Coordinates of C-alpha atoms in Angstrom, one line a residue:
M3 CA 0.0 0.0 0.0
N4 CA 1.4 3.4 -0.9
T5 CA 2.1 6.2 1.7
S6 CA -0.9 8.3 0.7
L7 CA -3.4 5.4 1.0
R8 CA -1.8 4.5 4.4
A9 CA -2.4 8.0 5.6
V10 CA -6.1 7.9 4.5
F11 CA -6.7 4.6 6.4
K12 CA -4.8 5.9 9.4
G13 CA -7.0 8.9 9.5
L14 CA -10.2 6.9 9.8
S15 CA -11.6 6.5 13.2
S16 CA -10.5 3.3 15.0
P17 CA -14.0 2.0 15.8
I18 CA -14.9 2.1 12.1
M19 CA -11.7 0.4 11.0
S20 CA -12.1 -2.2 13.8
N21 CA -15.6 -3.1 12.6
I22 CA -14.4 -3.4 9.0
T23 CA -11.5 -5.6 10.0
K24 CA -13.8 -7.7 12.2
R25 CA -16.2 -8.4 9.4
S26 CA -13.6 -9.2 6.7
C27 CA -11.3 -11.3 8.8
S28 CA -13.5 -13.2 11.2
S29 CA -14.2 -16.9 10.7
S30 CA -18.0 -17.1 10.8
T31 CA -19.9 -19.6 12.9
Y32 CA -23.1 -20.9 11.4
N33 CA -25.8 -22.3 13.7
F34 CA -29.2 -23.1 12.3
E35 CA -32.1 -25.5 13.0
T36 CA -33.0 -26.5 9.5
L37 CA -29.6 -26.0 7.8
K38 CA -26.3 -27.8 8.3
V39 CA -23.4 -25.6 7.3
T40 CA -19.9 -27.0 6.9
K41 CA -16.6 -26.0 5.2
P42 CA -15.5 -29.2 3.3
R43 CA -12.9 -27.5 1.2
E44 CA -10.7 -24.4 1.4
N45 CA -12.8 -21.3 0.8
V46 CA -15.9 -23.4 0.1
I47 CA -19.1 -23.6 2.2
Q48 CA -21.6 -26.4 2.0
V49 CA -25.2 -25.6 3.0
E50 CA -27.3 -28.7 3.5
L51 CA -31.1 -28.7 3.9
N52 CA -31.3 -30.7 7.1
R53 CA -34.8 -32.0 7.8
P54 CA -34.4 -35.5 6.3
E55 CA -37.2 -36.9 8.5
K56 CA -39.6 -34.4 6.9
R57 CA -38.2 -34.8 3.4
N58 CA -36.5 -31.4 3.7
A59 CA -39.9 -29.7 3.6
M60 CA -39.7 -26.0 4.0
N61 CA -41.1 -24.9 7.4
K62 CA -41.3 -21.5 9.1
A63 CA -37.8 -21.8 10.5
F64 CA -36.3 -22.7 7.1
W65 CA -37.8 -19.6 5.4
R66 CA -36.2 -17.4 8.1
E67 CA -32.9 -19.2 8.3
M68 CA -32.1 -19.2 4.6
V69 CA -32.0 -15.4 4.7
G70 CA -29.8 -15.3 7.7
C71 CA -27.5 -18.0 6.3
F72 CA -26.9 -16.5 2.9
N73 CA -26.6 -13.0 4.3
Q74 CA -23.9 -14.3 6.6
I75 CA -22.2 -16.1 3.7
S76 CA -22.1 -12.9 1.7
E77 CA -20.1 -11.3 4.6
D78 CA -17.8 -14.3 5.1
S79 CA -14.5 -13.4 3.5
D80 CA -13.3 -17.0 3.9
C81 CA -15.9 -18.2 1.5
R82 CA -15.6 -17.9 -2.3
A83 CA -18.1 -20.5 -3.5
V84 CA -21.1 -22.4 -2.0
V85 CA -22.5 -25.9 -2.6
L86 CA -26.2 -26.3 -1.7
T87 CA -27.4 -29.9 -1.0
G88 CA -30.2 -31.9 0.7
A89 CA -29.9 -34.5 3.5
G90 CA -31.6 -37.8 3.3
K91 CA -33.5 -39.6 0.6
I92 CA -34.8 -36.6 -1.4
F93 CA -33.6 -33.0 -2.1
T94 CA -36.9 -31.3 -1.0
A95 CA -40.6 -31.9 -1.0
G96 CA -41.2 -28.2 -1.1
L97 CA -43.5 -26.2 1.2
D98 CA -44.3 -27.8 4.6
L99 CA -48.1 -27.3 4.7
M100 CA -48.2 -28.5 8.3
D101 CA -46.0 -25.5 9.4
F102 CA -47.2 -22.7 7.2
D103 CA -48.2 -19.2 8.4
G104 CA -50.8 -18.9 5.6
I105 CA -53.2 -21.5 7.1
Q106 CA -53.8 -19.4 10.2
I107 CA -54.3 -16.2 8.1
M108 CA -56.8 -18.0 5.9
Q109 CA -58.8 -19.2 8.9
S110 CA -58.8 -15.9 10.8
D111 CA -61.9 -13.6 10.9
T112 CA -59.8 -10.6 9.8
D113 CA -61.3 -8.4 7.1
V114 CA -60.4 -9.8 3.6
S115 CA -58.5 -6.6 2.5
R116 CA -56.5 -6.7 5.7
K117 CA -55.7 -10.4 5.1
A118 CA -54.5 -9.4 1.7
F119 CA -52.0 -6.9 3.2
I120 CA -50.8 -9.6 5.6
F121 CA -50.4 -12.2 2.8
R122 CA -48.5 -9.7 0.6
K123 CA -46.0 -9.1 3.4
L124 CA -45.7 -12.9 3.9
I125 CA -45.2 -13.6 0.2
R126 CA -42.5 -10.9 -0.1
A127 CA -40.7 -12.4 2.9
Y128 CA -40.8 -15.8 1.3
Q129 CA -39.5 -14.4 -2.0
E130 CA -36.5 -12.9 -0.2
T131 CA -35.7 -16.4 1.1
F132 CA -34.5 -17.4 -2.4
T133 CA -33.7 -14.0 -3.8
V134 CA -31.0 -13.8 -1.1
I135 CA -29.2 -16.6 -3.0
E136 CA -29.2 -14.5 -6.1
K137 CA -28.1 -11.5 -4.2
C138 CA -25.2 -13.4 -2.5
S139 CA -22.1 -12.4 -4.3
K140 CA -20.6 -15.9 -4.0
P141 CA -21.5 -18.4 -6.8
V142 CA -24.0 -21.0 -5.5
I143 CA -23.9 -24.5 -7.0
V144 CA -27.0 -26.6 -6.1
A145 CA -26.7 -30.4 -6.2
I146 CA -30.2 -32.1 -6.6
H147 CA -31.0 -35.7 -5.9
N148 CA -34.3 -37.5 -6.3
A149 CA -37.3 -35.2 -5.8
C150 CA -37.3 -31.4 -6.2
V151 CA -40.9 -30.2 -5.8
G152 CA -42.7 -26.9 -5.6
G153 CA -40.6 -24.5 -3.5
G154 CA -37.6 -26.5 -4.5
I155 CA -37.9 -25.3 -8.1
D156 CA -38.1 -21.7 -6.8
M157 CA -34.9 -22.3 -4.8
I158 CA -32.8 -23.9 -7.5
T159 CA -33.7 -21.4 -10.2
A160 CA -32.1 -18.7 -7.9
C161 CA -28.8 -20.6 -7.9
D162 CA -25.9 -20.0 -10.3
I163 CA -25.2 -23.6 -11.4
R164 CA -27.4 -26.7 -11.1
Y165 CA -26.3 -30.3 -11.1
C166 CA -28.6 -33.4 -10.5
T167 CA -28.5 -37.2 -10.2
S168 CA -29.8 -39.4 -12.9
D169 CA -32.8 -40.3 -10.7
A170 CA -33.8 -36.7 -10.1
W171 CA -37.2 -35.5 -10.9
F172 CA -38.8 -32.1 -10.8
Q173 CA -42.3 -30.7 -10.4
I174 CA -43.8 -27.2 -10.3
K175 CA -46.5 -28.4 -8.0
E176 CA -48.4 -25.2 -7.0
V177 CA -51.4 -25.5 -9.3
D178 CA -52.2 -28.9 -7.7
I179 CA -52.8 -27.1 -4.4
G180 CA -54.7 -24.2 -5.9
L181 CA -51.9 -21.7 -6.1
A182 CA -49.9 -19.8 -8.6
A183 CA -46.2 -20.2 -7.8
D184 CA -45.1 -17.0 -6.3
V185 CA -41.5 -17.3 -5.0
G186 CA -39.5 -17.1 -8.2
T187 CA -40.2 -20.1 -10.6
L188 CA -42.5 -18.1 -12.9
Q189 CA -40.0 -15.3 -13.1
R190 CA -36.7 -17.2 -13.5
L191 CA -37.5 -20.5 -15.2
P192 CA -38.5 -19.0 -18.6
K193 CA -35.2 -17.0 -18.7
I194 CA -33.1 -20.1 -17.7
T195 CA -34.7 -22.4 -20.3
G196 CA -35.3 -19.8 -23.0
N197 CA -38.5 -21.7 -23.7
D198 CA -41.6 -19.8 -22.7
S199 CA -44.0 -22.5 -24.1
L200 CA -42.4 -25.3 -22.1
A201 CA -42.2 -23.2 -18.9
R202 CA -46.0 -22.6 -19.2
E203 CA -46.7 -26.3 -19.9
L204 CA -44.8 -27.4 -16.9
T205 CA -46.5 -24.7 -14.8
Y206 CA -50.1 -25.3 -15.9
T207 CA -50.0 -29.1 -15.9
A208 CA -47.8 -29.7 -12.8
R209 CA -46.4 -32.7 -14.6
K210 CA -43.2 -34.3 -13.4
F211 CA -40.1 -34.0 -15.6
Y212 CA -36.9 -36.0 -15.1
S213 CA -33.1 -35.4 -15.2
N214 CA -32.7 -35.9 -19.0
E215 CA -35.4 -33.4 -19.8
A216 CA -34.0 -31.0 -17.2
K217 CA -30.6 -31.1 -18.9
E218 CA -32.2 -30.8 -22.4
I219 CA -34.0 -27.6 -21.5
G220 CA -31.0 -26.1 -19.7
L221 CA -32.3 -26.3 -16.1
V222 CA -29.3 -28.4 -15.1
S223 CA -25.9 -28.5 -16.7
R224 CA -24.6 -31.9 -15.5
I225 CA -26.1 -35.3 -14.5
F226 CA -24.3 -37.7 -12.2
D227 CA -25.0 -41.4 -11.5
T228 CA -25.0 -41.1 -7.7
K229 CA -25.6 -38.4 -5.1
E230 CA -22.0 -39.0 -3.8
S231 CA -20.4 -38.4 -7.1
M232 CA -22.6 -35.4 -7.7
V233 CA -21.7 -33.7 -4.4
E234 CA -18.0 -34.4 -5.1
G235 CA -18.4 -32.9 -8.6
A236 CA -20.1 -29.8 -7.2
L237 CA -17.4 -29.4 -4.6
D238 CA -14.7 -29.8 -7.3
T239 CA -16.4 -27.0 -9.3
A240 CA -16.6 -24.9 -6.2
S241 CA -12.9 -25.5 -5.4
L242 CA -11.9 -24.5 -8.9
I243 CA -14.0 -21.3 -8.7
A244 CA -12.4 -20.6 -5.3
T245 CA -8.9 -20.5 -6.9
K246 CA -9.9 -17.6 -9.1
S247 CA -9.9 -13.9 -8.3
P248 CA -12.8 -13.2 -6.0
I249 CA -12.9 -9.7 -7.5
A250 CA -13.4 -11.2 -11.0
V251 CA -15.8 -14.0 -10.0
Q252 CA -18.1 -11.9 -7.8
G253 CA -18.1 -9.1 -10.3
S254 CA -19.1 -11.5 -13.0
K255 CA -22.0 -12.8 -11.0
I256 CA -23.3 -9.3 -10.3
S257 CA -23.0 -8.4 -14.0
L258 CA -24.7 -11.6 -15.1
V259 CA -27.7 -11.1 -12.8
Y260 CA -28.0 -7.5 -13.8
S261 CA -27.8 -8.2 -17.5
R262 CA -30.4 -10.9 -17.3
D263 CA -33.0 -8.3 -16.3
H264 CA -31.9 -5.4 -18.5
S265 CA -31.2 -4.7 -22.2
V266 CA -27.8 -5.4 -23.7
P267 CA -26.9 -1.7 -23.8
E268 CA -27.8 -1.3 -20.2
G269 CA -25.8 -4.4 -19.2
L270 CA -22.8 -3.1 -21.1
D271 CA -23.1 0.3 -19.4
H272 CA -23.4 -1.4 -16.0
V273 CA -20.2 -3.6 -16.5
A274 CA -18.3 -0.6 -17.8
T275 CA -19.2 1.4 -14.6
W276 CA -18.3 -1.7 -12.5
N277 CA -14.9 -2.3 -14.2
Q278 CA -13.8 1.3 -14.1
S279 CA -12.9 0.5 -10.5
M280 CA -12.2 -3.2 -10.7
L281 CA -9.7 -2.9 -13.5
Q282 CA -7.4 -1.3 -11.0
S283 CA -7.3 -4.5 -8.8
E284 CA -4.0 -6.1 -8.0
D285 CA -5.6 -9.4 -9.0
I286 CA -5.1 -8.6 -12.6
V287 CA -1.4 -8.1 -12.2
K288 CA -1.2 -11.3 -10.1
A289 CA -3.2 -13.3 -12.7
V290 CA -1.1 -12.1 -15.7
T291 CA 2.2 -12.6 -13.9
A292 CA 1.2 -16.1 -12.8
G293 CA 0.2 -17.0 -16.3
M294 CA 3.5 -15.8 -17.8
E295 CA 5.4 -17.7 -15.2
K296 CA 3.2 -20.8 -15.6
K297 CA 2.4 -20.7 -11.9
E298 CA -0.9 -20.7 -9.9
A299 CA -2.0 -17.3 -8.8
V300 CA -2.9 -16.8 -5.2
F301 CA -5.5 -14.1 -4.5
S302 CA -6.2 -12.2 -1.3
K303 CA -9.6 -12.6 0.3
L304 CA -12.0 -9.6 0.1

């Protein structure tokens, strides 16, 4: 760091600098009821849906904890990539109707318009449960085995990379329980597959579709024979991502998400604004130098 920059940092108040250092250097502890969080590889976090006895159905605690978990991961400077898995026999059965706030709201005597305001707040909170995956600056690789139903589709469509096992099957289940899917599937799936007609068919019919079709339509990018080989493959991908510049990887994710929802000119303008700062990163010099010397570049954490 040059002398002038050192002077700037020295001039900042010590409590502010102390908080910044604490956030960027601390090793985070993750404690959740419905999620098991581990660090199986260097700079890689694995988040496992951990209600196997309930087929990883999404209860009230899950909807809350996913937000806390991924917000914490976003601030964890020791993490550069995430693998999302499910414990037990299936990936997830979707919404846990036995532990769902909406039932009590439906059965209450509250005025219908007031119920509507309560439902809107609830739906927006549920949407944030998976949008937080998309907002997380670290790439998220989801590894799906066996069933992925209802809310499971909402969740995986918010992830960056999707792998599955050969026995995996998928179902946009909401119409079968009298609902329109409202937590992300209808917004993200057509953009992922590029096939509006098929997205509508799968939504309106609630038919099951299987791993080969999921790969054919672009929902998943790789199929594995077993859950074990899939998780290992996902961790290998995460480990490879973790060796790259976190400035480059996280900037790429931010630009990809922005560009998906904006025009090409808007996306180009966004990445130009982003890179006017990021092109000054020491990571570029490290990467180019390592390439010329045929060595592996080592990048500092953010």
